[in-house]
Coordinates of C-alpha atoms and ligand atoms in Angstrom, one line a residue:
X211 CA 0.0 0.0 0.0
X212 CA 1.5 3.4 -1.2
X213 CA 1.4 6.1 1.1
X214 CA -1.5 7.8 -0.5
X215 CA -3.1 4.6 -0.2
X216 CA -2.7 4.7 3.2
X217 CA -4.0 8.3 3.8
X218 CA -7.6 7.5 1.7
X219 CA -7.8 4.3 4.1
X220 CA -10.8 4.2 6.8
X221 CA -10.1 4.4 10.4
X222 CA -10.9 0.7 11.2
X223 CA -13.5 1.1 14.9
X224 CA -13.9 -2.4 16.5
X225 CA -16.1 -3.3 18.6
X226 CA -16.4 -6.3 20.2
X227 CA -18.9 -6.7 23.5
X228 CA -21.5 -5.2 25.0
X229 CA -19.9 -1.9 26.7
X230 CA -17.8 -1.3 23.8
X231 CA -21.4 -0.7 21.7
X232 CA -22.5 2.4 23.9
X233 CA -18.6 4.2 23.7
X234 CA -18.5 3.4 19.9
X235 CA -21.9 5.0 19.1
X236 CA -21.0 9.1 19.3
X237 CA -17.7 8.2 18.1
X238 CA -18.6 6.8 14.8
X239 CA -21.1 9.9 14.7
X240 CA -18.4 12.4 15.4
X241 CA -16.1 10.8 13.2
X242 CA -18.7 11.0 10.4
X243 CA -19.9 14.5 11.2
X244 CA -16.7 15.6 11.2
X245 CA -15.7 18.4 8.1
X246 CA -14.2 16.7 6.1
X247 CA -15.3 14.0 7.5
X248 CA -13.3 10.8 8.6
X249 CA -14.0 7.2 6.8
X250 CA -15.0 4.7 8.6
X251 CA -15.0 0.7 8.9
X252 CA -16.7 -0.5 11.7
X253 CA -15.4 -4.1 12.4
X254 CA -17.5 -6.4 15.1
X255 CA -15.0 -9.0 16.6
X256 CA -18.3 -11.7 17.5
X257 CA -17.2 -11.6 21.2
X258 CA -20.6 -11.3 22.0
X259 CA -23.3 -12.5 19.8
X260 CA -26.3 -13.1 21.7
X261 CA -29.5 -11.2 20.7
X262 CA -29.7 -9.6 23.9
X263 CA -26.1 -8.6 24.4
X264 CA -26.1 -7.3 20.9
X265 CA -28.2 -6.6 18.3
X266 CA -31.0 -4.8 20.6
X267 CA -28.3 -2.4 21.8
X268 CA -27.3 -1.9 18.3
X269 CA -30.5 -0.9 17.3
X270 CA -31.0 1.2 21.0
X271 CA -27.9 3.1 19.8
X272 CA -28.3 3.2 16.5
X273 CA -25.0 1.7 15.8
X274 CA -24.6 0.8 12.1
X275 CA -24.6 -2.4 11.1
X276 CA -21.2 -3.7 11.5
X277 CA -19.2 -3.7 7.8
X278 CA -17.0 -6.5 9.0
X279 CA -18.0 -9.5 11.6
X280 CA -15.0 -11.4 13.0
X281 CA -17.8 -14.3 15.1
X282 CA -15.3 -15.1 17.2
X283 CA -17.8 -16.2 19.8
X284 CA -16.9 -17.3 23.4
X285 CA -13.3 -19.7 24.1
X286 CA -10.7 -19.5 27.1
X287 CA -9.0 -15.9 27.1
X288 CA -5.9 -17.0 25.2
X289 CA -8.1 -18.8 22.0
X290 CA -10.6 -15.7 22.3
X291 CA -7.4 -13.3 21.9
X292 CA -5.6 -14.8 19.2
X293 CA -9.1 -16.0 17.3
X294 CA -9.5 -11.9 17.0
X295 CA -5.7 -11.5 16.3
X296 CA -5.7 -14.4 13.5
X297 CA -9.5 -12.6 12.1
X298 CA -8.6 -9.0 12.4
X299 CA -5.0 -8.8 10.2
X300 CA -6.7 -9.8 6.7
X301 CA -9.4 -7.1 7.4
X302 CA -6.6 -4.8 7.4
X303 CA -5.2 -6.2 4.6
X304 CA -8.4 -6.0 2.4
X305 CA -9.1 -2.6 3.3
X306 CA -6.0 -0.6 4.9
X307 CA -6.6 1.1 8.0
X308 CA -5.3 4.8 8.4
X309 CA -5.4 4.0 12.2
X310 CA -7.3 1.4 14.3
X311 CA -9.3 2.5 17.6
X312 CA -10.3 1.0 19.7
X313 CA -12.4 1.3 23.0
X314 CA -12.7 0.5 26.9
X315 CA -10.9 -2.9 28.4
X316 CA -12.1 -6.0 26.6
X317 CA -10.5 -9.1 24.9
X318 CA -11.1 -7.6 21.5
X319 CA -9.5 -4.2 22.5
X320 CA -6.6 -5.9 23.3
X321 CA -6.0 -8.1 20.8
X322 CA -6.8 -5.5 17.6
X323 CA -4.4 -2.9 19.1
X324 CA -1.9 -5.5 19.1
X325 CA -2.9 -6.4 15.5
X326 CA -2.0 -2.6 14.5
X327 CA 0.6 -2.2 16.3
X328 CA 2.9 -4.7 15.2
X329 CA 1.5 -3.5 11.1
X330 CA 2.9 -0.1 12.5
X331 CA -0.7 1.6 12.5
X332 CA -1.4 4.0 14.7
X333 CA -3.7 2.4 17.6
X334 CA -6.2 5.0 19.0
X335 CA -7.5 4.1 22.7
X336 CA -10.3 5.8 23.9
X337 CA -11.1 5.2 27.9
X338 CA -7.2 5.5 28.4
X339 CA -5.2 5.2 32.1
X340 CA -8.3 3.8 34.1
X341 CA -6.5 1.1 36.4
X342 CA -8.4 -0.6 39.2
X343 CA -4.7 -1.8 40.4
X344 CA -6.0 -5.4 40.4
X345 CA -3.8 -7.6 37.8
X346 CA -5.9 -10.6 38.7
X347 CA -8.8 -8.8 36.5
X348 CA -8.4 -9.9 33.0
X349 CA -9.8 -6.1 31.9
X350 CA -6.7 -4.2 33.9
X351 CA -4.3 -6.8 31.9
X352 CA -5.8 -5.6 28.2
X353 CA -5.9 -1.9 29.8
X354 CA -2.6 -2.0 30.8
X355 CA -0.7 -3.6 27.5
X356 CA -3.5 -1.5 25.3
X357 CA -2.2 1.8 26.5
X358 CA 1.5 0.9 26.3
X359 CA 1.1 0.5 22.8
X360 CA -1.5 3.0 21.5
X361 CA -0.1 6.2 19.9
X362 CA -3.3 8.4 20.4
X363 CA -5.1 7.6 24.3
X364 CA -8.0 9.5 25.0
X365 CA -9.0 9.7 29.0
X366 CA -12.1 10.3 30.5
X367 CA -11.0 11.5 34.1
X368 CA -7.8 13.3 35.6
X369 CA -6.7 10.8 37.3
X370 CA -5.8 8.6 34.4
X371 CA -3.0 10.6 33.5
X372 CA -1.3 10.0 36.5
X373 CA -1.7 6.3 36.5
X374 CA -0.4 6.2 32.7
X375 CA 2.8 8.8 33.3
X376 CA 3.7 5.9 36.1
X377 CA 3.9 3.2 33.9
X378 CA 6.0 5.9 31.3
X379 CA 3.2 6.5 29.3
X380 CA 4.5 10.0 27.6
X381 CA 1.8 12.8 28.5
X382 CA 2.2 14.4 25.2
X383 CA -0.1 10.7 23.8
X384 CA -2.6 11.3 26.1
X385 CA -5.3 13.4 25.8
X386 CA -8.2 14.5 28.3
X387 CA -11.6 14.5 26.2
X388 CA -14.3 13.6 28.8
X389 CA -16.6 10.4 29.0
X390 CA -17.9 9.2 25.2
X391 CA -20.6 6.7 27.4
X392 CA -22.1 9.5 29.3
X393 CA -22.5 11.6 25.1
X394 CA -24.6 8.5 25.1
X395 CA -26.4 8.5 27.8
X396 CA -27.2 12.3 27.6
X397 CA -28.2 11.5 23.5
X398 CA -30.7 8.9 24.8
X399 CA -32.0 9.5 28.3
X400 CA -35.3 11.2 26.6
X401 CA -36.0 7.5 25.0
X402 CA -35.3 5.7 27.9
X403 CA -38.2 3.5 28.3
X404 CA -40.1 3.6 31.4
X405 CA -39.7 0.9 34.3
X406 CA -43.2 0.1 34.5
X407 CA -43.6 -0.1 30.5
X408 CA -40.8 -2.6 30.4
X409 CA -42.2 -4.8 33.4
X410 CA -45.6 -4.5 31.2
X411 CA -43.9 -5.9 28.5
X412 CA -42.2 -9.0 29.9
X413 CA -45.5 -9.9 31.3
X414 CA -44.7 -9.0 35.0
X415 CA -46.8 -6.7 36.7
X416 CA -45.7 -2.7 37.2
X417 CA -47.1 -2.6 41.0
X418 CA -44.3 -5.0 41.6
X419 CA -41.6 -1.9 41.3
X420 CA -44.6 1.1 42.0
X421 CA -43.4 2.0 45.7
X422 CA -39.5 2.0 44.8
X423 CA -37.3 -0.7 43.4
X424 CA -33.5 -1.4 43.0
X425 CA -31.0 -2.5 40.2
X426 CA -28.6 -5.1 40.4
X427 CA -26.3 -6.6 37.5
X428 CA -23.6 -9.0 38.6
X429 CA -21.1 -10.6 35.6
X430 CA -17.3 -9.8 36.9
X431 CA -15.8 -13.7 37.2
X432 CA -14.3 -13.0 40.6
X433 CA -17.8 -12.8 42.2
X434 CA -19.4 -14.7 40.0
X435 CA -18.0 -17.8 38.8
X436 CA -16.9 -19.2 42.4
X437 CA -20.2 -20.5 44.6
X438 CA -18.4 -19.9 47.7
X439 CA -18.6 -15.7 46.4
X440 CA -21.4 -15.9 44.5
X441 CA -24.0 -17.8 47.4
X442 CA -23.5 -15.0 50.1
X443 CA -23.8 -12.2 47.4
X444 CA -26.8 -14.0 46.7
X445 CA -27.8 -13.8 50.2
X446 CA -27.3 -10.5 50.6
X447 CA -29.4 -9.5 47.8
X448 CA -32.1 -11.5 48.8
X449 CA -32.1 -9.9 52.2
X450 CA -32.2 -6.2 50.3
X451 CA -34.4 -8.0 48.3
X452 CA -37.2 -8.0 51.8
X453 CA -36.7 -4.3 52.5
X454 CA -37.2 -3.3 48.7
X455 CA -37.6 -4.9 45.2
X456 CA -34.9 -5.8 43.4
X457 CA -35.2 -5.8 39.8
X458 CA -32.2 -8.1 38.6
X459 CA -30.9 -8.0 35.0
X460 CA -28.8 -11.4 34.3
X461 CA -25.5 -11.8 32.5
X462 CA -25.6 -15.0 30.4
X463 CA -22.3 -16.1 32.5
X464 CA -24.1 -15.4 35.7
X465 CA -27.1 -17.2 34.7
X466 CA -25.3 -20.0 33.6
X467 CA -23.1 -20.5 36.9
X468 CA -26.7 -19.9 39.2
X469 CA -27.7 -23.0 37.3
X470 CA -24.5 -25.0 36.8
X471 CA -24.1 -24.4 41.2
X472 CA -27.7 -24.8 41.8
X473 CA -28.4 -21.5 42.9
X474 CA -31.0 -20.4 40.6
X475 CA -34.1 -21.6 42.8
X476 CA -32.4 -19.5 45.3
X477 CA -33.3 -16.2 42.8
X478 CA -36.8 -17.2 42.2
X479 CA -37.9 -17.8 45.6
X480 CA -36.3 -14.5 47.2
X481 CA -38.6 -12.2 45.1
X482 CA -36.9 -10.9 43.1
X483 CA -37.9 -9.3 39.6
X484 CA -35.4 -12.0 37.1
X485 CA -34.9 -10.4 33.4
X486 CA -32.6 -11.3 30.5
X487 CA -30.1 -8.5 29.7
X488 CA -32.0 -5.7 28.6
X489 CA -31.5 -3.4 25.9
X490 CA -29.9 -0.2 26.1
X491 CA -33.0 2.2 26.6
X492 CA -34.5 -0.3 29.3
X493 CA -31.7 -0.1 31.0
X494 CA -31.7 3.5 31.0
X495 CA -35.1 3.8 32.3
X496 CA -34.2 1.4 35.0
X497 CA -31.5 2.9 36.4
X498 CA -33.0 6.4 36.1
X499 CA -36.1 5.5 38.2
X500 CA -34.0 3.7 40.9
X501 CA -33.7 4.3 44.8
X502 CA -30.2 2.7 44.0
X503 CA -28.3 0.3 42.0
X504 CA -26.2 -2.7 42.9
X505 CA -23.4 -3.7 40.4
X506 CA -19.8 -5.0 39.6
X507 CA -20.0 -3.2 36.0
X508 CA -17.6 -0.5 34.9
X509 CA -19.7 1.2 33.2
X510 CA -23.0 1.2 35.4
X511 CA -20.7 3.0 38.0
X512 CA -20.4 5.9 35.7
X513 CA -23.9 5.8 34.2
X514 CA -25.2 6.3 37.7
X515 CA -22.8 9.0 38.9
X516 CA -24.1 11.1 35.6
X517 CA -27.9 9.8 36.6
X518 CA -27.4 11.5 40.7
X519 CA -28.8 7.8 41.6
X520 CA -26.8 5.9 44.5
X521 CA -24.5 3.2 43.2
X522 CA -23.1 0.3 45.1
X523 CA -20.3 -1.1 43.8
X524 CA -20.0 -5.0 44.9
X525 CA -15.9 -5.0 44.3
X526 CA -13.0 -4.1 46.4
X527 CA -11.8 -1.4 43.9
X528 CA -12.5 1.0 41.4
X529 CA -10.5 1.7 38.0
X530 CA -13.0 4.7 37.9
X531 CA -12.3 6.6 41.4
X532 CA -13.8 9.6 40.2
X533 CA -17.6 8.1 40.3
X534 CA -16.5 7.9 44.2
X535 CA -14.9 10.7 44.3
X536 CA -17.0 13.5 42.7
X537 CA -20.1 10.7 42.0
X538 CA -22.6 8.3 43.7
X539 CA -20.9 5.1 43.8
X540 CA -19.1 3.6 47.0
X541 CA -17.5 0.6 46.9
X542 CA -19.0 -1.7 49.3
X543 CA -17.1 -5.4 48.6
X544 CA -18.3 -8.6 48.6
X545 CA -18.9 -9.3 52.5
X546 CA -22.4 -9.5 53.0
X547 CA -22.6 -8.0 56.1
X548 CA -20.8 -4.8 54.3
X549 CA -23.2 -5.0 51.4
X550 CA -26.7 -5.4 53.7
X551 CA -25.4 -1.9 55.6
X552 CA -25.1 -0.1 52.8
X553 CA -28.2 -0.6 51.2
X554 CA -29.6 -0.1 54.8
X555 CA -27.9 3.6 55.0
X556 CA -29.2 4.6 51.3
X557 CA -32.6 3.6 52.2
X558 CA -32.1 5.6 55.4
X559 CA -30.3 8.2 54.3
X560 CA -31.2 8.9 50.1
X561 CA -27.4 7.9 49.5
X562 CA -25.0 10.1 47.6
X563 CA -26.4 12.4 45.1
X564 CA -22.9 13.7 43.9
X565 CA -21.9 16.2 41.0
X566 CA -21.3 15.5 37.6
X567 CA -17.3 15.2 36.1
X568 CA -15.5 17.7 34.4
X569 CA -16.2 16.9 30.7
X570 CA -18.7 14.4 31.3
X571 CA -20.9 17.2 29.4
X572 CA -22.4 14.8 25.9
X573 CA -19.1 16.1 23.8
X574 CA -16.2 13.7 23.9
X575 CA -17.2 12.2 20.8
X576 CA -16.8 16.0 19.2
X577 CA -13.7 16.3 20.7
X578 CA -12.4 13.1 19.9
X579 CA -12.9 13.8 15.7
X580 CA -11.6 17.1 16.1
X581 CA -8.3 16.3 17.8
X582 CA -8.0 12.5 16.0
X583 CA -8.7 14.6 12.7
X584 CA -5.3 17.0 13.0
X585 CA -3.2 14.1 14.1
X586 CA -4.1 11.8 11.6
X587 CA -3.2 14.7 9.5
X588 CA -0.1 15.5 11.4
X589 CA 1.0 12.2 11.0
X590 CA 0.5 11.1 7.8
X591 CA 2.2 14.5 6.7
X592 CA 5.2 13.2 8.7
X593 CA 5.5 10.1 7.3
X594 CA 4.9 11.7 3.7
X595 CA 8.4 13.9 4.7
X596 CA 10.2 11.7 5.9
Ligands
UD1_160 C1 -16.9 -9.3 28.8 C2 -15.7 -8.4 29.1 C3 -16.0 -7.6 30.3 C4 -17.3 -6.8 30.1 C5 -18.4 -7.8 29.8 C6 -19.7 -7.2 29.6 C7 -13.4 -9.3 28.7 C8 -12.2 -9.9 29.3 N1 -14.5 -9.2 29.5 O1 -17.0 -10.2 29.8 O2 -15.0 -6.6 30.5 O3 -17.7 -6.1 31.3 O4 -18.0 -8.5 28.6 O5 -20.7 -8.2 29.4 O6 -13.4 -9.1 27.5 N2 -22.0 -15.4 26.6 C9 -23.2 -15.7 26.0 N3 -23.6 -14.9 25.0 C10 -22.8 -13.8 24.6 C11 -21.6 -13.6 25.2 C12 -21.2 -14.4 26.3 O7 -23.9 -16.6 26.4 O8 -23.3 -13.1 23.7 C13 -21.6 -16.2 27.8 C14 -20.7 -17.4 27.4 O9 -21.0 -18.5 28.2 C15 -19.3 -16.9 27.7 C16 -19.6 -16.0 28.9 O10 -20.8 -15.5 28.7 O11 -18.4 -17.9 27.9 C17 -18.5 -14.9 29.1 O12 -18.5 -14.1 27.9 P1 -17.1 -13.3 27.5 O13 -17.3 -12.4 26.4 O14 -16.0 -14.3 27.5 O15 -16.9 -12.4 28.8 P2 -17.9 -11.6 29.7 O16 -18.0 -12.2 31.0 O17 -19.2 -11.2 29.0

């Protein structure tokens, strides 16, 4: 590929699982809205493929359709990798990518910055420098080796700048554009659809949730995929569960291990309100109308801090410290005990109502075309020189 080539060549976007869909959205909008505006390839790795972790949000966000699907699918953490890896490089070789970017923490994030990398393609990571400090997470091992070799990092706090110029991240890569999952929250929180509407619609009746209800979402393996974490998390719920209604959206891995440990009976008699993963705009409605929300996500812990609603966050840490800092969310853990008294205090109390993050204002996307835009430029004129 001439070097002209390379300058007409889209900006290959990959996503790859269900958080990546809502940070990809504004991006690809920006990118497109941008004067001149900036081709496109939006490549889907297949790491999730189920209806409800995919298409629905897809069509909530209105993503396009992807142009390239990899169907990867679900294997161990080394076969999902290099299945993307071994999928990903002919894409680039059919099309040519001007850069690649790529977004948040996943297996697929990972493994197509790599891909570019090593084709000497500028890698473009947006969600830079978050770091829970936990290795044994397989997301702060892709967030780590993603940043070290991505030429562009876009960060949506402060704080990530610091944890990247300590593992010698050069500042002058990084660049502080605010939160593109809160431009699509903001974008879509007029269609979110209404609790009761979406109880209505799985056949389940609204008074269920009419005098105050709660969210939970569990998925992370480390409290998931071990019974002896998983029962008393269970437990805990169950006794929130008595003091208010827990509406409980299941993770296919979390549904599968409730079953495979015998736990699911356990869910069904403690009362509480069982539903596939919902779409984007359900879960929007949810969270908006709750007295608080129980999760392990990432992403939920920033959706709530931009919503004012109080967020428990069943882990020991946080790779996002400003949704504790500045937001709603505090870490509670996975003791029981510690999980029961802090529901008890929001429902006492109201819980924190916080203030919203520099930046966090529905324009990263905007940002992110206008600064990718003059250093694609940049660079490409560089390499023409040289
Ligand atoms: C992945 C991400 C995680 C993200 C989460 C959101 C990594 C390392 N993890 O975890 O950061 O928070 O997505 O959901 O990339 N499954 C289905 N249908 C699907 C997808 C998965 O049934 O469409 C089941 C399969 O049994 C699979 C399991 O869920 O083995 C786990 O899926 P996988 O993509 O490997 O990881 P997640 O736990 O979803």
């Amino acid at each position: 590929m001439t070097r002209d080539d390379e300058r007409q060549a889209p900006v290959i976007c990959v996503v790859g699982a269900r958080p990546n869909y809502m940070k990809m959205a504004p991006i690809i909008r920006a990118l497109a809205a941008h004067r001149p505006p900036l081709a496109t390839l939006l490549v889907h790795t297949g790491q999730h493929y189920d209806s409800a972790m995919n298409d629905r949000l897809f069509d909530d966000l209105e993503l396009p359709h992807p142009d390239v699907n990899l169907e990867v699918g679900s294997a161990s953490h080394a076969v999902q990798t290099a299945e993307v890896m071994k999928r990903f490089e002919p894409v680039i070789d059919e099309h040519g990518a001007r850069a690649v970017l790529v977004v948040g923490d996943v297996n697929s994030t990972l493994a197509c910055a790599l891909v570019a990398a090593k084709r000497d393609i500028p890698v473009v990571h947006v969600e830079s420098g978050l770091r829970s400090g936990d290795r044994r997470m397989p997301e702060e091992i892709n967030r780590v080796l993603t940043d070290q070799i991505s030429d562009v990092l876009y960060t949506t706090e402060r704080s990530a700048h610091d944890n990247l110029a300590r593992e010698g991240v050069a500042d002058e890569r990084a660049v502080f554009v605010g939160n593109v999952m809160i431009d699509s929250l903001l974008a879509n929180r007029r269609k979110a659809v209404a609790p009761a509407e979406l109880l209505a619609n799985a056949g389940l009746s609204p008074a269920l949730i009419a005098d105050g209800y709660g969210v939970v979402t569990l998925h992370r393996p480390s409290n998931v995929d071990d019974p002896e974490t998983l029962g008393p998390i269970i437990d805990a719920l169950a006794e929130i569960g008595r003091r208010l209604p827990l509406v409980f959206a299941l993770h296919p891995r979390t549904r599968n291990n409730l079953e495979r440990f015998g736990m699911k009976a356990r869910l069904d008699e403690s009362g509480f309100v069982v539903l596939p993963p919902q779409g984007y705009l359900e879960m929007l409605g949810l969270m908006a109308g709750a007295t608080m929300v129980l999760t392990d996500s990432g992403g939920i812990q920033e959706e709530t801090t931009a919503l004012g609603v109080p967020c428990l966050t069943i882990r020991e840490n946080t790779e996002r410290p400003i949704t504790v800092d500045q937001g709603t969310n505090t870490l509670v853990g996975v003791d029981p005990a510690a999980i029961l008294a802090a529901a008890d205090a929001v429902l006492a109390g109201g819980g924190k109502r916080g203030r919203i993050p520099e930046l966090w204002d529905g324009r990263a996307a905007e940002r992110i075309a206008a600064h990718l835009a003059r250093w694609l430029d940049a660079h490409d004129k560089a390499r023409s020189d040289a």
